[in-house]
Amino acid sequence: MYISNLIKVNIAILLIVVGLVIAAETFHAISGSQLTTGRVTNIELRRTGSDGSMTYIPTILFLDNRGIEHRVATIYSTYNFKLGKELEIYYDPKDLSHVRLSKLYSLWGVPLIFVSLGVVLLVPTRKVKGMEAIYGS
């Protein structure tokens, strides 16, 4: 029992650390970025798995802070964008091909999932009377 709890705690810590590292990378990336509005001008669909799952690759047109027009294709695995849709995006002025959607889940969803799973694993579980008879000791 002690070994399995130790493994569980180590996995939980690993998940939390990975989530915090991804969150720090996201924070660092957007803190040096510019916020602007872009428009979806093209959507490429690709089959990515043997199950027929699709990856959506929208091309986003935006103006940088100097008023120069740029087109960037970005990969979003499951979100189907509509042509002409306006999106708030962050772009890196040093690397204009690096664009992130300015949506809560797009920026913080993955780190939140990792940290949440780690926290859930750290929550102590209680033995409920009579459960040993159902699941074993």
Short mmCIF file of N, CA and C in Angstrom, two decimals:
data_model
loop_
_atom_site.label_atom_id
_atom_site.label_comp_id
_atom_site.label_asym_id
_atom_site.label_seq_id
_atom_site.Cartn_x
_atom_site.Cartn_y
_atom_site.Cartn_z
N MET A 1 0.82 -1.20 0.00
CA MET A 1 0.00 0.00 0.00
C MET A 1 0.87 1.26 0.00
N TYR A 2 1.94 1.24 0.79
CA TYR A 2 2.83 2.40 0.87
C TYR A 2 3.47 2.71 -0.47
N ILE A 3 3.92 1.67 -1.20
CA ILE A 3 4.57 1.85 -2.50
C ILE A 3 3.60 2.46 -3.50
N SER A 4 2.36 1.95 -3.54
CA SER A 4 1.39 2.49 -4.50
C SER A 4 1.06 3.94 -4.19
N ASN A 5 0.99 4.30 -2.91
CA ASN A 5 0.75 5.71 -2.55
C ASN A 5 1.94 6.58 -2.95
N LEU A 6 3.14 6.06 -2.78
CA LEU A 6 4.34 6.80 -3.17
C LEU A 6 4.36 7.03 -4.68
N ILE A 7 4.01 6.02 -5.45
CA ILE A 7 3.94 6.15 -6.91
C ILE A 7 2.89 7.18 -7.30
N LYS A 8 1.74 7.10 -6.63
CA LYS A 8 0.64 8.03 -6.91
C LYS A 8 1.07 9.48 -6.62
N VAL A 9 1.75 9.69 -5.50
CA VAL A 9 2.21 11.04 -5.15
C VAL A 9 3.25 11.52 -6.17
N ASN A 10 4.16 10.65 -6.57
CA ASN A 10 5.17 11.04 -7.56
C ASN A 10 4.54 11.40 -8.90
N ILE A 11 3.56 10.63 -9.33
CA ILE A 11 2.85 10.94 -10.58
C ILE A 11 2.12 12.27 -10.45
N ALA A 12 1.48 12.49 -9.30
CA ALA A 12 0.76 13.74 -9.06
C ALA A 12 1.71 14.93 -9.13
N ILE A 13 2.86 14.81 -8.48
CA ILE A 13 3.85 15.90 -8.50
C ILE A 13 4.34 16.14 -9.92
N LEU A 14 4.61 15.07 -10.65
CA LEU A 14 5.05 15.20 -12.03
C LEU A 14 4.01 15.93 -12.88
N LEU A 15 2.72 15.56 -12.74
CA LEU A 15 1.66 16.22 -13.49
C LEU A 15 1.58 17.71 -13.15
N ILE A 16 1.68 18.02 -11.87
CA ILE A 16 1.61 19.42 -11.45
C ILE A 16 2.80 20.21 -11.99
N VAL A 17 3.99 19.63 -11.92
CA VAL A 17 5.18 20.32 -12.43
C VAL A 17 5.07 20.54 -13.93
N VAL A 18 4.65 19.52 -14.67
CA VAL A 18 4.49 19.67 -16.13
C VAL A 18 3.47 20.77 -16.42
N GLY A 19 2.34 20.78 -15.71
CA GLY A 19 1.33 21.82 -15.91
C GLY A 19 1.86 23.21 -15.62
N LEU A 20 2.65 23.34 -14.55
CA LEU A 20 3.22 24.64 -14.20
C LEU A 20 4.27 25.09 -15.21
N VAL A 21 5.06 24.15 -15.74
CA VAL A 21 6.04 24.48 -16.77
C VAL A 21 5.34 24.96 -18.04
N ILE A 22 4.28 24.27 -18.44
CA ILE A 22 3.53 24.68 -19.64
C ILE A 22 2.89 26.05 -19.40
N ALA A 23 2.35 26.27 -18.20
CA ALA A 23 1.75 27.57 -17.88
C ALA A 23 2.80 28.68 -17.91
N ALA A 24 3.99 28.41 -17.37
CA ALA A 24 5.06 29.41 -17.39
C ALA A 24 5.49 29.72 -18.82
N GLU A 25 5.58 28.68 -19.67
CA GLU A 25 5.94 28.89 -21.07
C GLU A 25 4.88 29.72 -21.78
N THR A 26 3.62 29.43 -21.51
CA THR A 26 2.52 30.20 -22.10
C THR A 26 2.58 31.66 -21.65
N PHE A 27 2.78 31.85 -20.34
CA PHE A 27 2.87 33.22 -19.81
C PHE A 27 4.03 33.97 -20.44
N HIS A 28 5.18 33.30 -20.54
CA HIS A 28 6.35 33.92 -21.15
C HIS A 28 6.08 34.27 -22.62
N ALA A 29 5.43 33.36 -23.33
CA ALA A 29 5.15 33.59 -24.76
C ALA A 29 4.20 34.76 -24.96
N ILE A 30 3.15 34.86 -24.16
CA ILE A 30 2.18 35.94 -24.40
C ILE A 30 2.64 37.26 -23.79
N SER A 31 3.54 37.21 -22.80
CA SER A 31 3.99 38.47 -22.21
C SER A 31 4.85 39.26 -23.19
N GLY A 32 5.50 38.59 -24.13
CA GLY A 32 6.28 39.28 -25.14
C GLY A 32 5.56 39.45 -26.46
N SER A 33 4.26 39.12 -26.46
CA SER A 33 3.49 39.15 -27.69
C SER A 33 2.60 40.38 -27.78
N GLN A 34 2.10 40.61 -28.97
CA GLN A 34 1.14 41.69 -29.24
C GLN A 34 -0.23 41.08 -29.43
N LEU A 35 -1.24 41.75 -28.93
CA LEU A 35 -2.62 41.31 -29.11
C LEU A 35 -3.22 42.07 -30.29
N THR A 36 -3.86 41.34 -31.19
CA THR A 36 -4.51 41.97 -32.34
C THR A 36 -5.69 41.11 -32.76
N THR A 37 -6.42 41.58 -33.75
CA THR A 37 -7.54 40.82 -34.30
C THR A 37 -7.14 40.30 -35.67
N GLY A 38 -7.41 39.04 -35.91
CA GLY A 38 -7.16 38.43 -37.20
C GLY A 38 -8.44 37.89 -37.79
N ARG A 39 -8.39 37.50 -39.06
CA ARG A 39 -9.57 36.96 -39.73
C ARG A 39 -9.18 35.66 -40.42
N VAL A 40 -10.03 34.64 -40.30
CA VAL A 40 -9.78 33.36 -40.94
C VAL A 40 -10.06 33.50 -42.44
N THR A 41 -9.03 33.23 -43.26
CA THR A 41 -9.16 33.40 -44.71
C THR A 41 -9.16 32.07 -45.46
N ASN A 42 -8.74 31.00 -44.81
CA ASN A 42 -8.71 29.68 -45.45
C ASN A 42 -8.69 28.62 -44.36
N ILE A 43 -9.22 27.45 -44.67
CA ILE A 43 -9.18 26.33 -43.73
C ILE A 43 -8.78 25.09 -44.49
N GLU A 44 -7.71 24.47 -44.04
CA GLU A 44 -7.26 23.20 -44.62
C GLU A 44 -7.62 22.09 -43.64
N LEU A 45 -8.20 21.02 -44.16
CA LEU A 45 -8.54 19.87 -43.33
C LEU A 45 -7.60 18.73 -43.65
N ARG A 46 -7.10 18.08 -42.61
CA ARG A 46 -6.23 16.91 -42.80
C ARG A 46 -6.73 15.77 -41.93
N ARG A 47 -6.76 14.58 -42.49
CA ARG A 47 -7.04 13.38 -41.69
C ARG A 47 -5.76 13.04 -40.94
N THR A 48 -5.87 12.88 -39.63
CA THR A 48 -4.66 12.69 -38.84
C THR A 48 -4.57 11.33 -38.17
N GLY A 49 -5.63 10.60 -38.14
CA GLY A 49 -5.58 9.32 -37.44
C GLY A 49 -6.25 8.23 -38.21
N SER A 50 -5.98 7.02 -37.80
CA SER A 50 -6.61 5.87 -38.45
C SER A 50 -8.11 5.84 -38.17
N ASP A 51 -8.54 6.57 -37.14
CA ASP A 51 -9.96 6.63 -36.82
C ASP A 51 -10.70 7.69 -37.65
N GLY A 52 -9.97 8.37 -38.54
CA GLY A 52 -10.61 9.37 -39.40
C GLY A 52 -10.73 10.73 -38.77
N SER A 53 -10.06 10.96 -37.64
CA SER A 53 -10.15 12.26 -36.99
C SER A 53 -9.52 13.34 -37.88
N MET A 54 -10.04 14.54 -37.74
CA MET A 54 -9.63 15.64 -38.60
C MET A 54 -8.84 16.68 -37.80
N THR A 55 -7.87 17.28 -38.46
CA THR A 55 -7.15 18.42 -37.91
C THR A 55 -7.48 19.63 -38.78
N TYR A 56 -7.84 20.73 -38.13
CA TYR A 56 -8.19 21.95 -38.83
C TYR A 56 -6.98 22.88 -38.82
N ILE A 57 -6.62 23.38 -40.00
CA ILE A 57 -5.49 24.29 -40.11
C ILE A 57 -5.99 25.59 -40.73
N PRO A 58 -6.42 26.53 -39.89
CA PRO A 58 -6.90 27.80 -40.43
C PRO A 58 -5.73 28.72 -40.81
N THR A 59 -5.91 29.49 -41.86
CA THR A 59 -4.99 30.56 -42.21
C THR A 59 -5.60 31.84 -41.68
N ILE A 60 -4.83 32.56 -40.88
CA ILE A 60 -5.31 33.78 -40.25
C ILE A 60 -4.57 34.98 -40.83
N LEU A 61 -5.33 35.95 -41.26
CA LEU A 61 -4.79 37.21 -41.78
C LEU A 61 -4.85 38.24 -40.66
N PHE A 62 -3.72 38.91 -40.40
CA PHE A 62 -3.71 39.95 -39.37
C PHE A 62 -2.72 41.04 -39.74
N LEU A 63 -2.89 42.19 -39.10
CA LEU A 63 -1.96 43.31 -39.27
C LEU A 63 -1.09 43.39 -38.03
N ASP A 64 0.22 43.54 -38.23
CA ASP A 64 1.10 43.70 -37.07
C ASP A 64 1.02 45.14 -36.57
N ASN A 65 1.80 45.46 -35.53
CA ASN A 65 1.72 46.79 -34.92
C ASN A 65 2.24 47.91 -35.82
N ARG A 66 2.86 47.55 -36.97
CA ARG A 66 3.30 48.56 -37.95
C ARG A 66 2.32 48.67 -39.11
N GLY A 67 1.23 47.88 -39.07
CA GLY A 67 0.22 47.92 -40.13
C GLY A 67 0.53 47.02 -41.31
N ILE A 68 1.52 46.13 -41.17
CA ILE A 68 1.89 45.21 -42.24
C ILE A 68 1.04 43.95 -42.14
N GLU A 69 0.51 43.53 -43.29
CA GLU A 69 -0.38 42.36 -43.34
C GLU A 69 0.42 41.06 -43.34
N HIS A 70 -0.08 40.08 -42.56
CA HIS A 70 0.56 38.76 -42.48
C HIS A 70 -0.50 37.68 -42.55
N ARG A 71 -0.13 36.55 -43.14
CA ARG A 71 -0.99 35.35 -43.17
C ARG A 71 -0.21 34.23 -42.50
N VAL A 72 -0.87 33.58 -41.54
CA VAL A 72 -0.22 32.51 -40.80
C VAL A 72 -1.17 31.31 -40.74
N ALA A 73 -0.66 30.13 -41.06
CA ALA A 73 -1.43 28.89 -40.91
C ALA A 73 -1.07 28.29 -39.56
N THR A 74 -2.09 27.97 -38.77
CA THR A 74 -1.86 27.39 -37.45
C THR A 74 -2.66 26.11 -37.31
N ILE A 75 -2.22 25.22 -36.46
CA ILE A 75 -2.89 23.94 -36.29
C ILE A 75 -3.73 23.95 -35.02
N TYR A 76 -5.02 23.64 -35.18
CA TYR A 76 -5.93 23.44 -34.06
C TYR A 76 -6.62 22.13 -34.30
N SER A 77 -6.40 21.17 -33.45
CA SER A 77 -6.78 19.81 -33.76
C SER A 77 -8.27 19.57 -33.93
N THR A 78 -9.11 20.21 -33.15
CA THR A 78 -10.52 19.85 -33.22
C THR A 78 -11.46 21.01 -33.48
N TYR A 79 -10.99 22.22 -33.48
CA TYR A 79 -11.89 23.36 -33.61
C TYR A 79 -12.09 23.70 -35.07
N ASN A 80 -13.33 23.72 -35.51
CA ASN A 80 -13.66 24.03 -36.90
C ASN A 80 -13.99 25.53 -37.00
N PHE A 81 -13.07 26.30 -37.54
CA PHE A 81 -13.27 27.73 -37.70
C PHE A 81 -14.12 28.01 -38.93
N LYS A 82 -14.85 29.08 -38.91
CA LYS A 82 -15.64 29.52 -40.06
C LYS A 82 -14.83 30.55 -40.84
N LEU A 83 -14.92 30.48 -42.18
CA LEU A 83 -14.25 31.48 -43.02
C LEU A 83 -14.79 32.87 -42.68
N GLY A 84 -13.89 33.83 -42.58
CA GLY A 84 -14.28 35.20 -42.27
C GLY A 84 -14.39 35.49 -40.78
N LYS A 85 -14.32 34.47 -39.94
CA LYS A 85 -14.45 34.68 -38.49
C LYS A 85 -13.29 35.52 -37.98
N GLU A 86 -13.62 36.51 -37.15
CA GLU A 86 -12.58 37.33 -36.54
C GLU A 86 -12.19 36.71 -35.21
N LEU A 87 -10.88 36.68 -34.96
CA LEU A 87 -10.33 36.07 -33.76
C LEU A 87 -9.34 37.03 -33.12
N GLU A 88 -9.35 37.10 -31.79
CA GLU A 88 -8.29 37.81 -31.11
C GLU A 88 -7.11 36.86 -31.00
N ILE A 89 -5.94 37.34 -31.39
CA ILE A 89 -4.75 36.49 -31.37
C ILE A 89 -3.58 37.24 -30.74
N TYR A 90 -2.66 36.47 -30.20
CA TYR A 90 -1.35 36.98 -29.79
C TYR A 90 -0.36 36.58 -30.85
N TYR A 91 0.50 37.49 -31.26
CA TYR A 91 1.57 37.15 -32.18
C TYR A 91 2.89 37.66 -31.60
N ASP A 92 3.94 36.95 -31.93
CA ASP A 92 5.28 37.32 -31.47
C ASP A 92 5.89 38.27 -32.50
N PRO A 93 6.17 39.53 -32.13
CA PRO A 93 6.73 40.48 -33.10
C PRO A 93 8.09 40.03 -33.65
N LYS A 94 8.80 39.18 -32.91
CA LYS A 94 10.10 38.69 -33.37
C LYS A 94 9.96 37.49 -34.30
N ASP A 95 8.84 36.78 -34.21
CA ASP A 95 8.58 35.60 -35.04
C ASP A 95 7.10 35.62 -35.40
N LEU A 96 6.77 36.27 -36.50
CA LEU A 96 5.36 36.49 -36.87
C LEU A 96 4.63 35.20 -37.24
N SER A 97 5.35 34.10 -37.37
CA SER A 97 4.69 32.83 -37.65
C SER A 97 4.16 32.18 -36.37
N HIS A 98 4.52 32.75 -35.24
CA HIS A 98 4.10 32.20 -33.94
C HIS A 98 2.86 32.94 -33.46
N VAL A 99 1.70 32.30 -33.59
CA VAL A 99 0.41 32.91 -33.26
C VAL A 99 -0.33 32.02 -32.27
N ARG A 100 -0.98 32.63 -31.29
CA ARG A 100 -1.82 31.90 -30.32
C ARG A 100 -3.18 32.57 -30.24
N LEU A 101 -4.22 31.76 -30.16
CA LEU A 101 -5.55 32.31 -29.95
C LEU A 101 -5.65 32.92 -28.57
N SER A 102 -6.33 34.03 -28.47
CA SER A 102 -6.52 34.68 -27.17
C SER A 102 -7.83 34.20 -26.55
N LYS A 103 -7.91 32.90 -26.32
CA LYS A 103 -9.07 32.31 -25.66
C LYS A 103 -8.57 31.61 -24.41
N LEU A 104 -9.39 31.62 -23.38
CA LEU A 104 -8.99 31.05 -22.10
C LEU A 104 -8.52 29.61 -22.25
N TYR A 105 -9.32 28.78 -22.91
CA TYR A 105 -8.95 27.37 -23.02
C TYR A 105 -7.73 27.17 -23.91
N SER A 106 -7.62 27.93 -24.99
CA SER A 106 -6.47 27.79 -25.88
C SER A 106 -5.16 28.12 -25.18
N LEU A 107 -5.20 29.09 -24.29
CA LEU A 107 -3.99 29.49 -23.59
C LEU A 107 -3.72 28.64 -22.34
N TRP A 108 -4.76 28.41 -21.56
CA TRP A 108 -4.55 27.84 -20.23
C TRP A 108 -5.18 26.46 -20.03
N GLY A 109 -5.84 25.90 -21.04
CA GLY A 109 -6.52 24.61 -20.88
C GLY A 109 -5.60 23.45 -20.56
N VAL A 110 -4.52 23.31 -21.33
CA VAL A 110 -3.61 22.17 -21.12
C VAL A 110 -2.93 22.25 -19.76
N PRO A 111 -2.35 23.40 -19.37
CA PRO A 111 -1.76 23.42 -18.03
C PRO A 111 -2.78 23.18 -16.92
N LEU A 112 -4.00 23.69 -17.10
CA LEU A 112 -5.04 23.49 -16.10
C LEU A 112 -5.39 22.01 -15.96
N ILE A 113 -5.45 21.30 -17.07
CA ILE A 113 -5.75 19.86 -17.03
C ILE A 113 -4.66 19.11 -16.28
N PHE A 114 -3.40 19.38 -16.60
CA PHE A 114 -2.29 18.70 -15.92
C PHE A 114 -2.31 18.96 -14.42
N VAL A 115 -2.42 20.24 -14.03
CA VAL A 115 -2.41 20.58 -12.62
C VAL A 115 -3.62 19.98 -11.91
N SER A 116 -4.78 20.03 -12.53
CA SER A 116 -6.00 19.47 -11.92
C SER A 116 -5.87 17.97 -11.69
N LEU A 117 -5.35 17.25 -12.69
CA LEU A 117 -5.16 15.81 -12.51
C LEU A 117 -4.19 15.52 -11.37
N GLY A 118 -3.12 16.30 -11.29
CA GLY A 118 -2.17 16.12 -10.19
C GLY A 118 -2.79 16.37 -8.84
N VAL A 119 -3.60 17.41 -8.73
CA VAL A 119 -4.26 17.73 -7.46
C VAL A 119 -5.24 16.62 -7.08
N VAL A 120 -5.99 16.13 -8.07
CA VAL A 120 -6.95 15.05 -7.81
C VAL A 120 -6.22 13.82 -7.26
N LEU A 121 -5.06 13.51 -7.83
CA LEU A 121 -4.30 12.35 -7.34
C LEU A 121 -3.79 12.55 -5.92
N LEU A 122 -3.60 13.79 -5.51
CA LEU A 122 -3.11 14.06 -4.16
C LEU A 122 -4.21 14.01 -3.11
N VAL A 123 -5.46 14.09 -3.53
CA VAL A 123 -6.57 14.04 -2.58
C VAL A 123 -6.61 12.64 -1.96
N PRO A 124 -6.55 12.58 -0.65
CA PRO A 124 -6.55 11.26 -0.03
C PRO A 124 -7.88 10.54 -0.24
N THR A 125 -7.79 9.25 -0.46
CA THR A 125 -9.00 8.44 -0.60
C THR A 125 -9.28 7.75 0.72
N ARG A 126 -10.55 7.59 1.02
CA ARG A 126 -10.95 6.92 2.26
C ARG A 126 -11.48 5.55 1.93
N LYS A 127 -11.24 4.65 2.83
CA LYS A 127 -11.86 3.33 2.70
C LYS A 127 -13.27 3.44 3.25
N VAL A 128 -14.20 2.91 2.49
CA VAL A 128 -15.60 2.91 2.91
C VAL A 128 -15.91 1.51 3.44
N LYS A 129 -16.56 1.45 4.60
CA LYS A 129 -16.89 0.17 5.20
C LYS A 129 -17.68 -0.69 4.23
N GLY A 130 -17.28 -1.92 4.10
CA GLY A 130 -17.99 -2.85 3.24
C GLY A 130 -17.47 -2.90 1.82
N MET A 131 -16.64 -1.95 1.42
CA MET A 131 -16.13 -1.92 0.06
C MET A 131 -15.12 -3.04 -0.19
N GLU A 132 -14.44 -3.49 0.91
CA GLU A 132 -13.49 -4.58 0.74
C GLU A 132 -14.18 -5.83 0.21
N ALA A 133 -15.41 -6.03 0.63
CA ALA A 133 -16.14 -7.22 0.17
C ALA A 133 -16.42 -7.14 -1.33
N ILE A 134 -16.58 -5.93 -1.84
CA ILE A 134 -16.87 -5.77 -3.26
C ILE A 134 -15.59 -5.77 -4.08
N TYR A 135 -14.60 -4.99 -3.67
CA TYR A 135 -13.38 -4.80 -4.45
C TYR A 135 -12.17 -5.56 -3.93
N GLY A 136 -12.28 -6.17 -2.81
CA GLY A 136 -11.11 -6.83 -2.21
C GLY A 136 -10.41 -5.86 -1.29
N SER A 137 -9.44 -6.35 -0.55
CA SER A 137 -8.78 -5.50 0.44
C SER A 137 -7.72 -4.63 -0.12
#
